[in-house]
Every structure is written in structure tokens, then in C-alpha cells.
Coordinates of C-alpha atoms in Angstrom, one line a residue:
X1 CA 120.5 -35.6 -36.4
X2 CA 119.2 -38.4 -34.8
X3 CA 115.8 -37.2 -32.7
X4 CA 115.0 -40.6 -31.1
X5 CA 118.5 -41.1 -29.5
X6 CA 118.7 -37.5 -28.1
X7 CA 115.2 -37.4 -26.6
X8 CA 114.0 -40.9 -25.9
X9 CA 110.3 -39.7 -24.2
X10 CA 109.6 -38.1 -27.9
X11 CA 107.5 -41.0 -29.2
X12 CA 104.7 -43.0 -26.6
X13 CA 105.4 -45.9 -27.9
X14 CA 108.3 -46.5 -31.0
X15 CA 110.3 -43.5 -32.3
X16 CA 112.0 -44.4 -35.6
X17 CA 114.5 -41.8 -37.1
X18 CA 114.0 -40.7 -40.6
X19 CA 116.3 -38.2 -42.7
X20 CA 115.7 -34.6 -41.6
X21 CA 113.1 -36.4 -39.1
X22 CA 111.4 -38.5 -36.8
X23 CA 108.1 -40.7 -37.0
X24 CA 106.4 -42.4 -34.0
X25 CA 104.8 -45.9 -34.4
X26 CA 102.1 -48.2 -32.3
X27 CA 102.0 -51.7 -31.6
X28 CA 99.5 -53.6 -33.4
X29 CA 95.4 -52.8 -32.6
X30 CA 96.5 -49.4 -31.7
X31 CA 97.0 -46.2 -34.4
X32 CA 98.8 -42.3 -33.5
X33 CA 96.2 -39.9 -32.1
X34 CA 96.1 -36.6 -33.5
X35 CA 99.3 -35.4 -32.3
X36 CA 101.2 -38.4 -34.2
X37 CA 102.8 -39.4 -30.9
X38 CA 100.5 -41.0 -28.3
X39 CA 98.9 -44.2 -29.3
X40 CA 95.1 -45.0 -28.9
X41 CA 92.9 -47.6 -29.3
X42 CA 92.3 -49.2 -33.3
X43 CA 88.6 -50.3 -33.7
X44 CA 89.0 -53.5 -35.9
X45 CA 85.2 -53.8 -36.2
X46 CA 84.4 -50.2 -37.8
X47 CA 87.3 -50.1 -40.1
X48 CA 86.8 -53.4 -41.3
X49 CA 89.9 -54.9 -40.1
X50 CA 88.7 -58.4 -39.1
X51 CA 87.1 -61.6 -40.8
X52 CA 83.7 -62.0 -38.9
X53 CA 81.4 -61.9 -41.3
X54 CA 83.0 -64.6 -43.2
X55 CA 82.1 -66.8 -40.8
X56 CA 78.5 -65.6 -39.8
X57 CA 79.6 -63.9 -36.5
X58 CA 79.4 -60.6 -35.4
X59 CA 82.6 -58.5 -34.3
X60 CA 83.6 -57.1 -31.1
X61 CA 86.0 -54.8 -30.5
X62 CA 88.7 -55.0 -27.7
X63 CA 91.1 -53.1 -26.7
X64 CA 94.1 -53.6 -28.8
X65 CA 92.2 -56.1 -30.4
X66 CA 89.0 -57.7 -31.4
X67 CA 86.7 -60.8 -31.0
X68 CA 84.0 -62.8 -33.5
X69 CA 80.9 -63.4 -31.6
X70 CA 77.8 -65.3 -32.2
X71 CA 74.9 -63.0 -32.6
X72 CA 71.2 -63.6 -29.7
X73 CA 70.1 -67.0 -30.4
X74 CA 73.0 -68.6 -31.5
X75 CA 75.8 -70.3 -29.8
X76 CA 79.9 -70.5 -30.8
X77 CA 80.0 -74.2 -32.9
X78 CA 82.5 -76.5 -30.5
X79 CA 85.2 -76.3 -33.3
X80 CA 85.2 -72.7 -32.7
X81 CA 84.9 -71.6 -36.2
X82 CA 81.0 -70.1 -37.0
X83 CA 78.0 -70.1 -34.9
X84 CA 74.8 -72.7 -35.1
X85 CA 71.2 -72.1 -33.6
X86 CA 71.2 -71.7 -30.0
X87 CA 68.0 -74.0 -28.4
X88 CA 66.3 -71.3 -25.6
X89 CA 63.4 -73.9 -24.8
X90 CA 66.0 -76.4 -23.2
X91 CA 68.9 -73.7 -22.3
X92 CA 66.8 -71.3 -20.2
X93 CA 64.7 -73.4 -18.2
X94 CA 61.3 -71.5 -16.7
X95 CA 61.2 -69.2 -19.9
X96 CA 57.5 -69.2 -21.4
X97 CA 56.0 -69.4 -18.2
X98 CA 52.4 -69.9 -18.4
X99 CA 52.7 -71.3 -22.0
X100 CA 54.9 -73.3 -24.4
X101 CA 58.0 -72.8 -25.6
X102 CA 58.6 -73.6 -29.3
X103 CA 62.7 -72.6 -30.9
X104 CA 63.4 -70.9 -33.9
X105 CA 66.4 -70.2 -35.4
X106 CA 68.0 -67.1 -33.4
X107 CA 65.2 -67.0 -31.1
X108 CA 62.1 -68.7 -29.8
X109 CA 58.3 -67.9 -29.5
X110 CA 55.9 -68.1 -26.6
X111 CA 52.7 -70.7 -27.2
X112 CA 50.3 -69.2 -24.5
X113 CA 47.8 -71.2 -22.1
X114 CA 44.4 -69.5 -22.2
X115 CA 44.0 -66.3 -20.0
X116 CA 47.6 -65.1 -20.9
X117 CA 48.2 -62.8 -24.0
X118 CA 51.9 -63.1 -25.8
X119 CA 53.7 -60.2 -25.5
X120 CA 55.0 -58.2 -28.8
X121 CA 58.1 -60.1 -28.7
X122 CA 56.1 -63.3 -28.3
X123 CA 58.9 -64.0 -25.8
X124 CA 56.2 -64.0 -22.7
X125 CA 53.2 -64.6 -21.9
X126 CA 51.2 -61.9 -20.3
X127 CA 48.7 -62.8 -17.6
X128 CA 45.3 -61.2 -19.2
X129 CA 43.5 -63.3 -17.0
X130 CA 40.5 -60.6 -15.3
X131 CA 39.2 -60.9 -11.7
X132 CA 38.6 -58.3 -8.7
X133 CA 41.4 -56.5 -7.5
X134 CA 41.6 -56.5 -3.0
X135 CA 42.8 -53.8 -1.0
X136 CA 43.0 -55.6 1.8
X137 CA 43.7 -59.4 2.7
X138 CA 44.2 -61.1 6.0
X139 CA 47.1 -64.1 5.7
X140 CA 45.7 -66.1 2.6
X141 CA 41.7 -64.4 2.8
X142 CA 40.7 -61.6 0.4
X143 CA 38.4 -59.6 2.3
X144 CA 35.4 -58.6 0.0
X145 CA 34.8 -55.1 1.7
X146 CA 37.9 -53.9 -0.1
X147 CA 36.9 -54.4 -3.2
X148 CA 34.9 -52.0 -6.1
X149 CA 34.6 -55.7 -8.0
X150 CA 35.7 -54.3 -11.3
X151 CA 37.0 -57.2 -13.6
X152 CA 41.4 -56.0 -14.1
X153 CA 44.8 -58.3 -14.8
X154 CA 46.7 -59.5 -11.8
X155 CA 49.0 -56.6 -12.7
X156 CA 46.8 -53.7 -13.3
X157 CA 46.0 -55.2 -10.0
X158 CA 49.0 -55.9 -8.0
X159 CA 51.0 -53.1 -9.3
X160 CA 49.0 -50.3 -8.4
X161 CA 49.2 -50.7 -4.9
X162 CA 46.7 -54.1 -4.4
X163 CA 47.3 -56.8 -2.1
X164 CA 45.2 -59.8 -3.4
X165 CA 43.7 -60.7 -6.9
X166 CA 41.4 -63.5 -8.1
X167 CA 38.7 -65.6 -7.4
X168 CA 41.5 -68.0 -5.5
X169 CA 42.7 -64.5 -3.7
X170 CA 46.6 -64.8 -4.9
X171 CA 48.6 -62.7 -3.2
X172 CA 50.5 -59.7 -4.7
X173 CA 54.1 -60.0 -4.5
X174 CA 55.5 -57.5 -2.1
X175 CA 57.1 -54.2 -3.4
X176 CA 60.8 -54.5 -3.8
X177 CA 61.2 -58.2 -4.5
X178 CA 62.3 -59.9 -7.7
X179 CA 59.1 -61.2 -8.6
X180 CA 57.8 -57.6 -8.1
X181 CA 60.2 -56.2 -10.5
X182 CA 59.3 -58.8 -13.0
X183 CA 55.7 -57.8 -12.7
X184 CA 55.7 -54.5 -13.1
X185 CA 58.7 -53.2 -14.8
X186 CA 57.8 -50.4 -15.5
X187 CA 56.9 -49.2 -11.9
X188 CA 54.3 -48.6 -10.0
X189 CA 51.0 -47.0 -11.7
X190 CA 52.0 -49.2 -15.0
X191 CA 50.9 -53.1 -16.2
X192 CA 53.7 -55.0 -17.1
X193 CA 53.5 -54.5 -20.7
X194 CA 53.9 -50.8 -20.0
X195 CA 50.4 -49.6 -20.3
X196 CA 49.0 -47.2 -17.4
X197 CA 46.9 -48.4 -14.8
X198 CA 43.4 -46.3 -14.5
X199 CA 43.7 -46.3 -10.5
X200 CA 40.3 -45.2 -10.9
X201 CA 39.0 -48.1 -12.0
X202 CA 41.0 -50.4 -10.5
X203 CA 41.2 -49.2 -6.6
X204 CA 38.0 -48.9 -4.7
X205 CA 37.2 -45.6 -3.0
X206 CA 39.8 -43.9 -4.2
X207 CA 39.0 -39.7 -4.0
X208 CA 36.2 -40.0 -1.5
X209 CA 34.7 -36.4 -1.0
X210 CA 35.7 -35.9 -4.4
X211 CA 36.3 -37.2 -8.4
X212 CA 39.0 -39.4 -9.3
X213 CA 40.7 -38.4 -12.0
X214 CA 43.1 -40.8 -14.2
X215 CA 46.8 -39.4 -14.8
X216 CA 50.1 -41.2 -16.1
X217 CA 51.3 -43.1 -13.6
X218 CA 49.2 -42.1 -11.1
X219 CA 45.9 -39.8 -10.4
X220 CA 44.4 -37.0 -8.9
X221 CA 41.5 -36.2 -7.2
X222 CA 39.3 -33.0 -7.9
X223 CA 37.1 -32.6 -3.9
X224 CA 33.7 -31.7 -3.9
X225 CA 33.0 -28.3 -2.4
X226 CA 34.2 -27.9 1.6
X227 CA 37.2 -30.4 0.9
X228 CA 40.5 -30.0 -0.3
X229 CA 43.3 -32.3 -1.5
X230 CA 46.2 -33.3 0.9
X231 CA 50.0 -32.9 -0.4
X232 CA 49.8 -35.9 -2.7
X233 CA 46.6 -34.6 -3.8
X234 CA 45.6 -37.8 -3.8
X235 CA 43.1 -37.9 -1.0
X236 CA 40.3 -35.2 -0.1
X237 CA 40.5 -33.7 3.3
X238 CA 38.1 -31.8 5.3
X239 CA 38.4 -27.9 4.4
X240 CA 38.1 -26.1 8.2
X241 CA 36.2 -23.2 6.3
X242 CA 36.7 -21.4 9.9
X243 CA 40.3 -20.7 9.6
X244 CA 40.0 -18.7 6.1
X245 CA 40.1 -14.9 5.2
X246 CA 38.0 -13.7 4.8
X247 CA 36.0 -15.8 7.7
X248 CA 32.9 -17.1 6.2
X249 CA 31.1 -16.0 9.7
X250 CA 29.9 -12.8 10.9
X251 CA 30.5 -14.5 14.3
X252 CA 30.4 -18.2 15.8
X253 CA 31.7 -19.9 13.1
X254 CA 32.2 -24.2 13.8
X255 CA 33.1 -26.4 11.4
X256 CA 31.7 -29.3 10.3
X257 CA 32.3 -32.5 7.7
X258 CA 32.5 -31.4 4.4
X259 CA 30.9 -28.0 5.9
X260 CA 30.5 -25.0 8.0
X261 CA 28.0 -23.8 10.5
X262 CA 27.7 -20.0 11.6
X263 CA 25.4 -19.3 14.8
X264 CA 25.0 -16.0 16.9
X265 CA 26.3 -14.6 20.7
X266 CA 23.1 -14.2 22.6
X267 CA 20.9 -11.7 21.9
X268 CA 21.5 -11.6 18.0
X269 CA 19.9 -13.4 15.2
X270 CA 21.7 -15.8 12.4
X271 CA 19.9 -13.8 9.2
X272 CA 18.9 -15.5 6.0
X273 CA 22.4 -15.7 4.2
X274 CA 23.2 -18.1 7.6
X275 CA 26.5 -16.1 8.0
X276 CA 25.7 -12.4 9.5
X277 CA 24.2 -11.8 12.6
X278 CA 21.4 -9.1 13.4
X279 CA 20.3 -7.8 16.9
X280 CA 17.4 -9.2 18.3
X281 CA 15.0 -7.2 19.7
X282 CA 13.9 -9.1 23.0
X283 CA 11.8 -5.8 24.0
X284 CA 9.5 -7.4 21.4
X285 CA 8.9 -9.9 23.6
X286 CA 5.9 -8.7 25.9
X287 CA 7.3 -11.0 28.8
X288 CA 11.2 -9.8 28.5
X289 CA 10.9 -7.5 31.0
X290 CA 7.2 -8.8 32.6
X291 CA 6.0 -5.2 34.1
X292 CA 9.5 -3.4 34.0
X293 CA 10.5 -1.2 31.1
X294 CA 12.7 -2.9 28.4
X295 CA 15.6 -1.1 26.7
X296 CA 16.6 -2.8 23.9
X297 CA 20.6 -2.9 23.7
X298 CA 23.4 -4.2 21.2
X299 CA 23.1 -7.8 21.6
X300 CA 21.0 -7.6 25.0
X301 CA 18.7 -5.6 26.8
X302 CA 17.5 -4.2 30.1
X303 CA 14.5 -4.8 32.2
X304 CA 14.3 -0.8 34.0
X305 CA 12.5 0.0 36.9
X306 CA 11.5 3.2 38.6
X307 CA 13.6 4.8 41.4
X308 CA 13.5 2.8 44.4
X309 CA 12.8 -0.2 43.0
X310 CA 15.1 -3.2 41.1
X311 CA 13.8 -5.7 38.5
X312 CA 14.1 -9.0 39.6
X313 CA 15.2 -11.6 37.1
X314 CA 13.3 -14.8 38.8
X315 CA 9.8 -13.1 39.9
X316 CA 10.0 -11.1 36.4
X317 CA 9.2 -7.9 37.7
X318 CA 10.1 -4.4 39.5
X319 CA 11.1 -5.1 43.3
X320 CA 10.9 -2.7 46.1
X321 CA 14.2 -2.1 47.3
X322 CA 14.8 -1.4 51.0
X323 CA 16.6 1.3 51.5
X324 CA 16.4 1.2 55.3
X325 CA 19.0 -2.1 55.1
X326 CA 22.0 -1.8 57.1
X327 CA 24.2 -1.2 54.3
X328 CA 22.5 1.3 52.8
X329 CA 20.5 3.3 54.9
X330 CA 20.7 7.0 54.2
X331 CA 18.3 8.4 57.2
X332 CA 20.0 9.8 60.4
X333 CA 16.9 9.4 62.8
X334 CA 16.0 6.7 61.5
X335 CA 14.8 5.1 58.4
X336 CA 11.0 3.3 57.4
X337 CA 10.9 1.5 53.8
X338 CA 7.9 2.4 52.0
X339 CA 7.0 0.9 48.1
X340 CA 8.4 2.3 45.9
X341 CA 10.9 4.8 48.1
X342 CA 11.6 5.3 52.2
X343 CA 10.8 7.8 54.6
X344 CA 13.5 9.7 56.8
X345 CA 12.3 10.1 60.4
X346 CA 13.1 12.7 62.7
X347 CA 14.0 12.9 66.4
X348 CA 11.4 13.4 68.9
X349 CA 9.8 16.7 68.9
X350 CA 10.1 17.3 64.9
X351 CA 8.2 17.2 61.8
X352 CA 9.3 16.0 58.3
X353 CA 9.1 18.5 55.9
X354 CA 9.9 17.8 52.2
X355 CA 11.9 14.8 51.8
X356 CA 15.0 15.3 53.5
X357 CA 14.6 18.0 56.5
X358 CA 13.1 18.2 60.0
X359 CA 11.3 21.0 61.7
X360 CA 10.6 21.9 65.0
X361 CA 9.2 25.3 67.3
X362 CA 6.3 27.3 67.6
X363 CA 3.5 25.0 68.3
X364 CA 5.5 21.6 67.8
X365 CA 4.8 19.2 70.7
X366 CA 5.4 21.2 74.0
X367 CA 6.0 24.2 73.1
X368 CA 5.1 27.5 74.4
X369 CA 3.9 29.2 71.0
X370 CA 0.9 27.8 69.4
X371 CA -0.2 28.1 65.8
X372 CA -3.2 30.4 64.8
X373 CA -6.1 29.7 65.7
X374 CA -7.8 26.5 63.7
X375 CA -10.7 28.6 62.2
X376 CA -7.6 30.7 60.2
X377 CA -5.7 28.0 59.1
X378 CA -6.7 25.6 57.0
X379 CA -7.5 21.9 58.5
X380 CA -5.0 20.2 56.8
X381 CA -2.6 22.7 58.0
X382 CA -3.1 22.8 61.4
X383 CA 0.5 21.4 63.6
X384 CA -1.7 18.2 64.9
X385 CA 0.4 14.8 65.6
X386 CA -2.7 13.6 63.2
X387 CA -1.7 15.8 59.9
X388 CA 1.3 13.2 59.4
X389 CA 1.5 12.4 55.6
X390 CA 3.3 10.0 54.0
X391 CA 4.7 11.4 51.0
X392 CA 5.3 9.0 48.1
X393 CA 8.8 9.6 46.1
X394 CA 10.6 8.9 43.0
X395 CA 8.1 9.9 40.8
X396 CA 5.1 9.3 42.6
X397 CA 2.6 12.3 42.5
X398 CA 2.1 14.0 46.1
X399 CA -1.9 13.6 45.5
X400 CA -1.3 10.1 45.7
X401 CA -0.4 10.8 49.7
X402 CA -2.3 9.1 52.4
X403 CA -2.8 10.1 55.6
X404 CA -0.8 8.8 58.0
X405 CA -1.0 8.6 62.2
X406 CA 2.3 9.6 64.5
X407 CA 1.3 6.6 66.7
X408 CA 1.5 4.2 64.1
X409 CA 4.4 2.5 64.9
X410 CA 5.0 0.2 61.6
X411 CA 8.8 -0.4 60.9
X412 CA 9.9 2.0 63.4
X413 CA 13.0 0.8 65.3
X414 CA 12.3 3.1 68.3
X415 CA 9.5 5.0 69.5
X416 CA 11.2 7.9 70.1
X417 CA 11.6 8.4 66.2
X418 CA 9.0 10.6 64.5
X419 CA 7.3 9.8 61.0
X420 CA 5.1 12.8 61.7
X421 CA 5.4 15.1 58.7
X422 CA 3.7 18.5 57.7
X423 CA 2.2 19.4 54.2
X424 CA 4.6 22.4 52.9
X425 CA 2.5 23.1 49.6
X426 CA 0.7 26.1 51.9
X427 CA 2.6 28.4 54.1
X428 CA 2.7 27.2 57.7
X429 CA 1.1 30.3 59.7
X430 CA 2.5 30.8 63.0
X431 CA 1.3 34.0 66.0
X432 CA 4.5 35.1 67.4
X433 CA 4.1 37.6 70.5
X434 CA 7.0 39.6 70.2
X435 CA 6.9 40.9 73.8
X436 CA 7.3 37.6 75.1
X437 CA 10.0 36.2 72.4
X438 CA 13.8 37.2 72.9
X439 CA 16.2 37.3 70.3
X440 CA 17.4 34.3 71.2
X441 CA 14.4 31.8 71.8
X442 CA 14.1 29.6 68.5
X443 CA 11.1 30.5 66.4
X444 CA 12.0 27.1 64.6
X445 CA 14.1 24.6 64.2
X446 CA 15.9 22.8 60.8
X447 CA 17.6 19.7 61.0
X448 CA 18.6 17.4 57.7
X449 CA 16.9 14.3 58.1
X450 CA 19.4 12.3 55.7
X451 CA 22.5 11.2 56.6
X452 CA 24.8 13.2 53.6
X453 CA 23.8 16.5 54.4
X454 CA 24.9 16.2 58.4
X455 CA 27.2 19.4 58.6
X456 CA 26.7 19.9 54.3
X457 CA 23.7 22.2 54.1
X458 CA 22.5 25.4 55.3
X459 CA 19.5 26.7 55.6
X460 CA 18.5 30.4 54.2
X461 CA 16.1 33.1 54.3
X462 CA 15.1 32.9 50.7
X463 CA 12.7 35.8 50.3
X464 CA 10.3 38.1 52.7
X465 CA 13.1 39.4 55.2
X466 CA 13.5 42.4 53.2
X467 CA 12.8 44.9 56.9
X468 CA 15.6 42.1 58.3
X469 CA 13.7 41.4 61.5
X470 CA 14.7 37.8 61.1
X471 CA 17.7 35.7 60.8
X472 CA 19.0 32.0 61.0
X473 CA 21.7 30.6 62.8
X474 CA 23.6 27.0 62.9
X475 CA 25.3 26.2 65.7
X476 CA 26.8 22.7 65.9
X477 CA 24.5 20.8 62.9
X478 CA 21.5 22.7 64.4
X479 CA 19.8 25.8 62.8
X480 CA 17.3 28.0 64.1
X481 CA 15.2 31.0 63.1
X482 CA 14.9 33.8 65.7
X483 CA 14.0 37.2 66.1
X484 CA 17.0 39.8 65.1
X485 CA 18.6 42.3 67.3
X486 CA 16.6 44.8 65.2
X487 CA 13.3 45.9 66.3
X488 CA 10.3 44.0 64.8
X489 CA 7.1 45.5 64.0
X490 CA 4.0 44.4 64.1
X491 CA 2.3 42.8 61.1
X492 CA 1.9 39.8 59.1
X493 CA 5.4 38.1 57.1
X494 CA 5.6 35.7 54.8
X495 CA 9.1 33.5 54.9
X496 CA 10.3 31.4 52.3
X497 CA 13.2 29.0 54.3
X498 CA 15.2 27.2 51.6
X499 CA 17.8 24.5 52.1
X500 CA 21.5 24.8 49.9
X501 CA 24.1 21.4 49.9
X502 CA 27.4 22.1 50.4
X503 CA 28.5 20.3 48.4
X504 CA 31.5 21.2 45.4
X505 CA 30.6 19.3 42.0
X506 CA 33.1 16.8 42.5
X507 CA 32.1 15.4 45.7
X508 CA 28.1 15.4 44.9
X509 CA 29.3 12.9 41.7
X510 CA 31.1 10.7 43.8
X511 CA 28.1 10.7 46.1
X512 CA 26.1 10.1 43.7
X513 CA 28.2 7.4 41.9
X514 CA 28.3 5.4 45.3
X515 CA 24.2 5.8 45.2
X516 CA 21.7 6.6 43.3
X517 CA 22.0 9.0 40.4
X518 CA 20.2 12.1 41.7
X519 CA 20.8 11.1 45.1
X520 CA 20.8 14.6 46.6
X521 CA 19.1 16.4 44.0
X522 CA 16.2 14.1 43.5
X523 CA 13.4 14.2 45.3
X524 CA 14.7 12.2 48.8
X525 CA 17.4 15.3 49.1
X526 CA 15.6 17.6 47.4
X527 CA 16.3 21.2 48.4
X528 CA 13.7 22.8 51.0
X529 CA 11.0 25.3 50.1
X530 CA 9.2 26.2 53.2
X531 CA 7.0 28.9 53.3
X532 CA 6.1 30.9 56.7
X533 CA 3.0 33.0 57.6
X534 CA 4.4 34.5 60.4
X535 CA 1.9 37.2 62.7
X536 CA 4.3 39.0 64.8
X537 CA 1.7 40.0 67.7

């Protein structure tokens, strides 16, 4: 059967029949592939199909053929048949720059001018020449400043990032360009024979805040403490110690070049380790506070004064306050600021008692009853418009009172108001004729004197009305003691009045937060303890 005529795509190339077969064959310079029926190309040069050597050339393989070349250095003789010696000093103009070119047969050899160093090849000459390297350079001047004058080639120089070199300042050829390339072939970071540049060396201030450190190719700085290398790590930045964690400060922390600096709020001291922070104890000061007490607090302190006074900041002491302001006066009669404290007044006709009350009856002013007689009572005692005693509060000790007249008219906004007061450490002794007294004439009168307890307070028998034969009454803000429907005897009775707020707990702290602590229960509102010697005639 005849294989080639029945299937013609059998063979790539030529199918030849053969007796009980087929066999596929290529044209010349190409043999079968593996599967004996594509062709490929046939490599003259490796099986030793070709005549090259013969006639001093090399061979070349092409495909479906071949080619005898001359080998580097020679040229193809004109007749065509062998090679002869190819002259590279006059055929490549411009090679052996910087020194003399001398042929040889195949090649040539460099001759170099002084300053330039033949390469291994001795096919160039190499610029060894050593001057300073320049950072910077303006047109055609080299400016000195950018310079660490250390003596390196034009290409340790120029390819590592320099823009001038030399005594005559010749200018680096710009990155990118042909004569760049043919500089540094290698790159940047290498001399054109191949070996690294020490940027260290070469470039001034490289790694300031820091050690340079040599690498292949390039370098790396190692920063000196309170820097830290950017992204290239190639440059030492500032470290902002004040953005770390743990934060280096116990408080202020600000940071500096190269450094940190912690300081302290007011009122705290920076402590030997220059990070934490300690109170300061201004109350250690003798002149923190000038004559006011000093609490020392977290981070500050407080100048105190007592009751009645504020500290003031400028004159460095305690300050009266003046209670008897518009604002803030408390007094419903009528109000006279005293050091240290104020005293409530009373109407016309009435008597201080304690802090915070008025009195008024039996031998007060006008009236009908008189007190006992003077020689009973003691002199101090006696109801006289000239037994009016100023009673020093918050604190102040009542044997530190003076005496004071009921004409004295000294911060008294009208004349009708009363400073006159009584001394209530003894009883008050009164002579009450019974015949003469009804049940409902007043024996005496209570008014509050401050303003809060209008209509909140109420005034009690405390103790000694144990036959009843006396008994208090308030009738629009006004109390009065008077006789009882009962019928009193004869005889001598001591009283005790006492005074009660009204007050619910709730409302005496919100009084009290809107004033003073203590404002009711101190001793301007403090309650009344009045004791009467009472001689029922």
C-alpha cells in the first residue's frame, strides 16, 4: 500500500514510500524531530557539519544553514576566504580615551596618561585621578561648604550622588545620560570598575545625629540616642519622645532636638529622675497664705479664714466680709457689720438676745412693769438702754465683748433700729404683779432677728412651767409669754424660753448651701436659751 499517496499531510515535509512502509525526509540544514515526521532545525556548527576551522573562522549557525565568521579582532579578508587582524586603534575612533592606543593581533591594549589606571582588560583607561568630591555646585563653581575634602576618583565621586569633582570643579554628568552610563556601569553606589563606593567617606555629612555606616551599594546610618532613621534609613530624624508608650513624662512632656523635656502643672514639683511629678507643699511657705490658715491640696492649696471673713489674694490676708451688703444681708431689722461677723438689730422697743432673737416687755422702754429692784439684780443685768453688748461671733469668745451704747448710731441705716442687746448668761429677773396683769397682757415679747427664721421658728417653754401658770403664743410672726387662764400663785419661777427652726433637713441644707455652712445652727442662728427669774407678786 502506498501510505504517502493515500494520506498526503503524513510527512511535514517529503514522504517517500518504502515496502510495508513509509519514511519522512527534510530538506537540507534541517533533520526529523523525535516523531520522525516534523522537521527541525540541523546545527552545522555542533555536529561538525561545516569547514570553518579550516580557514581560521569561527562557525555560526543559521537556520537551515550556517555561516564562517571572523572571531573579535579580526576582520573577513576581501577575497572572502579566512580572516586577517582587525586594526581597533584606526577602526574605532575615541577608544583609549585618556591614553594611547597600541593594536595587537585580535585585540588592542590601552597606553594610559598619568592619573588614569588601565582596566583589567587593558581596553580602558580608568580615571584614578583623586580630588574633593562637591555636593553642591552653582553653574560652573564648586561651592567649598559642600565638601568633607576627602581625596576620591571622579567616579567614586560622581556616581554616588556628587555634582562637581576636582580642583577645576568638572561637572558630574547628569543621571540618565550616555556619559552617565559609561561612568558608572554598574549603578549608582559603585566606581566604574565595579568596586563599592564608601558613601561615608566620600559624601560630607552624611548620618548627622548619627554614624554612617558603609553597605553594598549604599549605607545606613545607626542615630544617636533621641533620633531615629527615616524610611530609607538613610537620614536620622528627630525621635518626638512625647508620642511613645509608655510616655516618658509623668505629666508635661515637650519635645525637644535630639531630646525631651518633662515639667510639672502648678503646684507639683519635677523630682530628681526629671520625669515624675510630686506635690508641692506651698503651706511650707510661711507667706502662702500671709495670716490665713493654709491647707495644703493635690496640686494646690487654700489660704482659710475664720467665719465671717474671706482671704484676699492681693492684700495676702483674711478680710472682713460684710454681711450687711445688699445682696446678702440676712438681718430683718436691720443689719450693722462688725469684724469678724454682723449684728442683727431689732425694731424699736426690743433687745437682742443671743444672736438671732429680739425681746421685748416687762421693763423694756415704756413699759408698765419694771425689773426688780437694782440692789437685787446684778449691775450688768439691769434692763438699762446702757447694758447694750456687742457680742463678737464665729468663734470669738463672749469675754471678748465690749460694752456698747443704744445711742451710738455707727452703721445704723435708721434710728429707729435697735443694737441694744441684753447679756443672757444670767437669768433676766423680772416682779410681775399678778393682780394688775391679765391673761392676755404680754409678759414678753420674741421676735427672730434674722431674716430665715421669719414664720420658721417657735419659741417654747423649755423647763420651769411644771404648775403651768404660763404659756406662749404666736400670732402672726409675733410670740408672747403671758399669764395662763390658770390661777398663778405667788412665788418665785425660773423660765428657760428656748427657740426651735422649723425647718425639715432638706430645706436647712439648701439654706445652708446658698450661705454659709452652719448658717442657722451656728452661732448667728443659734437656738435661744433665755433664762427668766420671774417674782409673781
Amino acid at each position: 500500500i502506498n501510505e504517502c499517496s493515500l494520506n498526503p499531510l503524513l510527512c511535514a515535509f517529503r514522504c517517500i514510500n518504502t515496502y510495508g512502509s513509509y519514511e519522512c525526509t527534510c530538506p537540507g540544514g534541517y533533520t526529523l524531530r523525535d516523531d520522525r515526521k516534523m522537521c527541525k532545525d540541523l546545527d552545522e556548527c555542533s555536529v561538525g557539519f561545516h569547514d570553518c576551522e579550516s580557514r581560521g573562522m569561527t562557525c555560526k549557525n543559521l537556520i537551515g544553514t550556517f555561516m564562517c565568521i571572523c572571531p573579535p579582532g579580526m576582520m573577513r579578508r576581501p577575497d572572502g576566504e579566512g580572516c586577517m587582524d582587525e586594526n581597533e586603534c584606526r577602526t574605532k575612533p575615541g577608544i583609549c580615551q585618556n591614553g594611547r592606543c597600541i593594536n595587537t593581533v585580535g585585540s588592542y591594549q590601552c597606553d594610559c596618561n598619568e592619573g588614569f589606571l588601565e582596566s583589567p582588560s587593558a581596553t580602558e583607561c580608568l580615571d584614578n585621578r583623586q580630588g574633593f568630591c562637591f555636593i553642591e555646585a552653582l553653574q560652573t563653581m564648586c561651592q567649598m561648604s559642600s565638601t568633607n575634602r576627602n581625596l576620591v576618583t571622579k567616579s567614586e565621586c560622581c556616581c554616588n550622588g556628587g555634582r562637581g569633582w576636582g580642583n577645576q570643579c568638572e561637572l558630574c554628568p547628569l543621571p540618565g545620560t550616555a556619559r552617565y552610563k559609561k561612568m558608572c556601569p554598574h549603578g549608582p553606589g559603585y566606581a566604574t570598575d565595579g568596586r563599592d563606593i564608601d558613601e561615608c567617606r566620600v559624601i560630607p555629612n552624611l548620618c548627622k545625629n548619627g554614624q554612617c555606616i558603609n553597605t553594598m551599594g549604599s549605607f545606613r546610618c545607626f542615630c544617636n540616642i533621641g533620633y531615629t532613621t527615616d524610611l530609607t534609613a538613610t537620614s536620622c530624624v528627630d525621635l518626638d519622645e512625647c508620642v511613645q508608650s509608655p510616655k516618658p513624662c509623668n505629666f508635661i512632656c515637650k519635645n525637644s532636638e535630639g531630646s525631651y523635656q518633662c515639667s510639672c502643672p502648678r503646684g507639683y514639683i519635677l523630682q530628681a529622675d526629671g520625669k515624675t511629678c510630686r506635690d508641692e507643699n506651698e503651706c511650707s511657705n510661711p507667706t502662702a497664705c500671709g495670716a490665713a490658715s493654709c491647707y495644703n491640696t493635690l496640686g494646690s492649696y487654700k489660704c482659710l479664714c475664720p467665719s465671717g471673713f474671706d482671704f484676699d489674694q492681693y492684700a495676702g490676708g483674711c478680710q472682713d466680709v460684710n454681711e450687711c451688703s445688699v445682696s446678702g444681708n440676712p438681718c430683718s431689722y436691720g443689719c450693722s457689720n462688725t469684724d469678724g461677723g454682723y449684728l442683727c438689730g431689732c425694731p424699736g422697743g426690743y433687745f437682742r438676745v443671743g444672736q438671732g432673737h429680739c425681746i421685748s416687755g416687762m421693763g423694756f422702754g415704756n413699759g408698765q412693769y419694771l425689773p426688780v429692784e437694782e440692789e437685787e439684780a446684778d449691775a450688768e443685768n439691769v434692763l438699762s438702754p446702757e447694758t447694750c453688748y456687742e457680742c463678737k461671733i464665729n468663734g470669738y469668745p463672749k469675754r471678748g465683748r465690749h460694752r456698747r451704747s443704744t445711742n451710738d448710731t455707727e452703721s445704723h441705716e435708721d434710728h429707729k433700729i435697735s443694737l441694744a442687746s441684753l447679756d443672757i448668761d444670767t437669768p433676766i429677773p423680772l416682779n410681775v404683779n399678778i393682780s394688775e396683769m391679765g391673761i392676755h397682757d404680754h409678759i414678753m415679747e420674741f421676735l427672730p432677728a434674722i431674716e430665715p427664721l421669719e414664720n420658721h421658728v417657735r419659741y417654747t417653754i423649755s423647763s420651769g412651767n411644771e404648775a403651768s401658770f404660763f404659756r406662749i403664743h404666736q400670732k402672726n410672726g409675733l410670740s408672747y409669754l403671758h399669764l395662763s387662764r390658770k390661777k398663778a400663785i405667788q412665788g418665785k419661777y425660773t423660765l428657760e424660753i428656748s427657740s426651735v427652726p422649723l425647718y425639715r433637713k432638706k430645706d436647712l441644707l439648701k439654706l445652708e448651701d446658698e450661705n454659709d455652712v452652719d448658717y442657722l445652727v451656728g452661732d448667728i442662728g443659734e437656738a435661744l436659751r433665755l433664762k427668766l427669774q420671774i417674782h409673781l407678786l
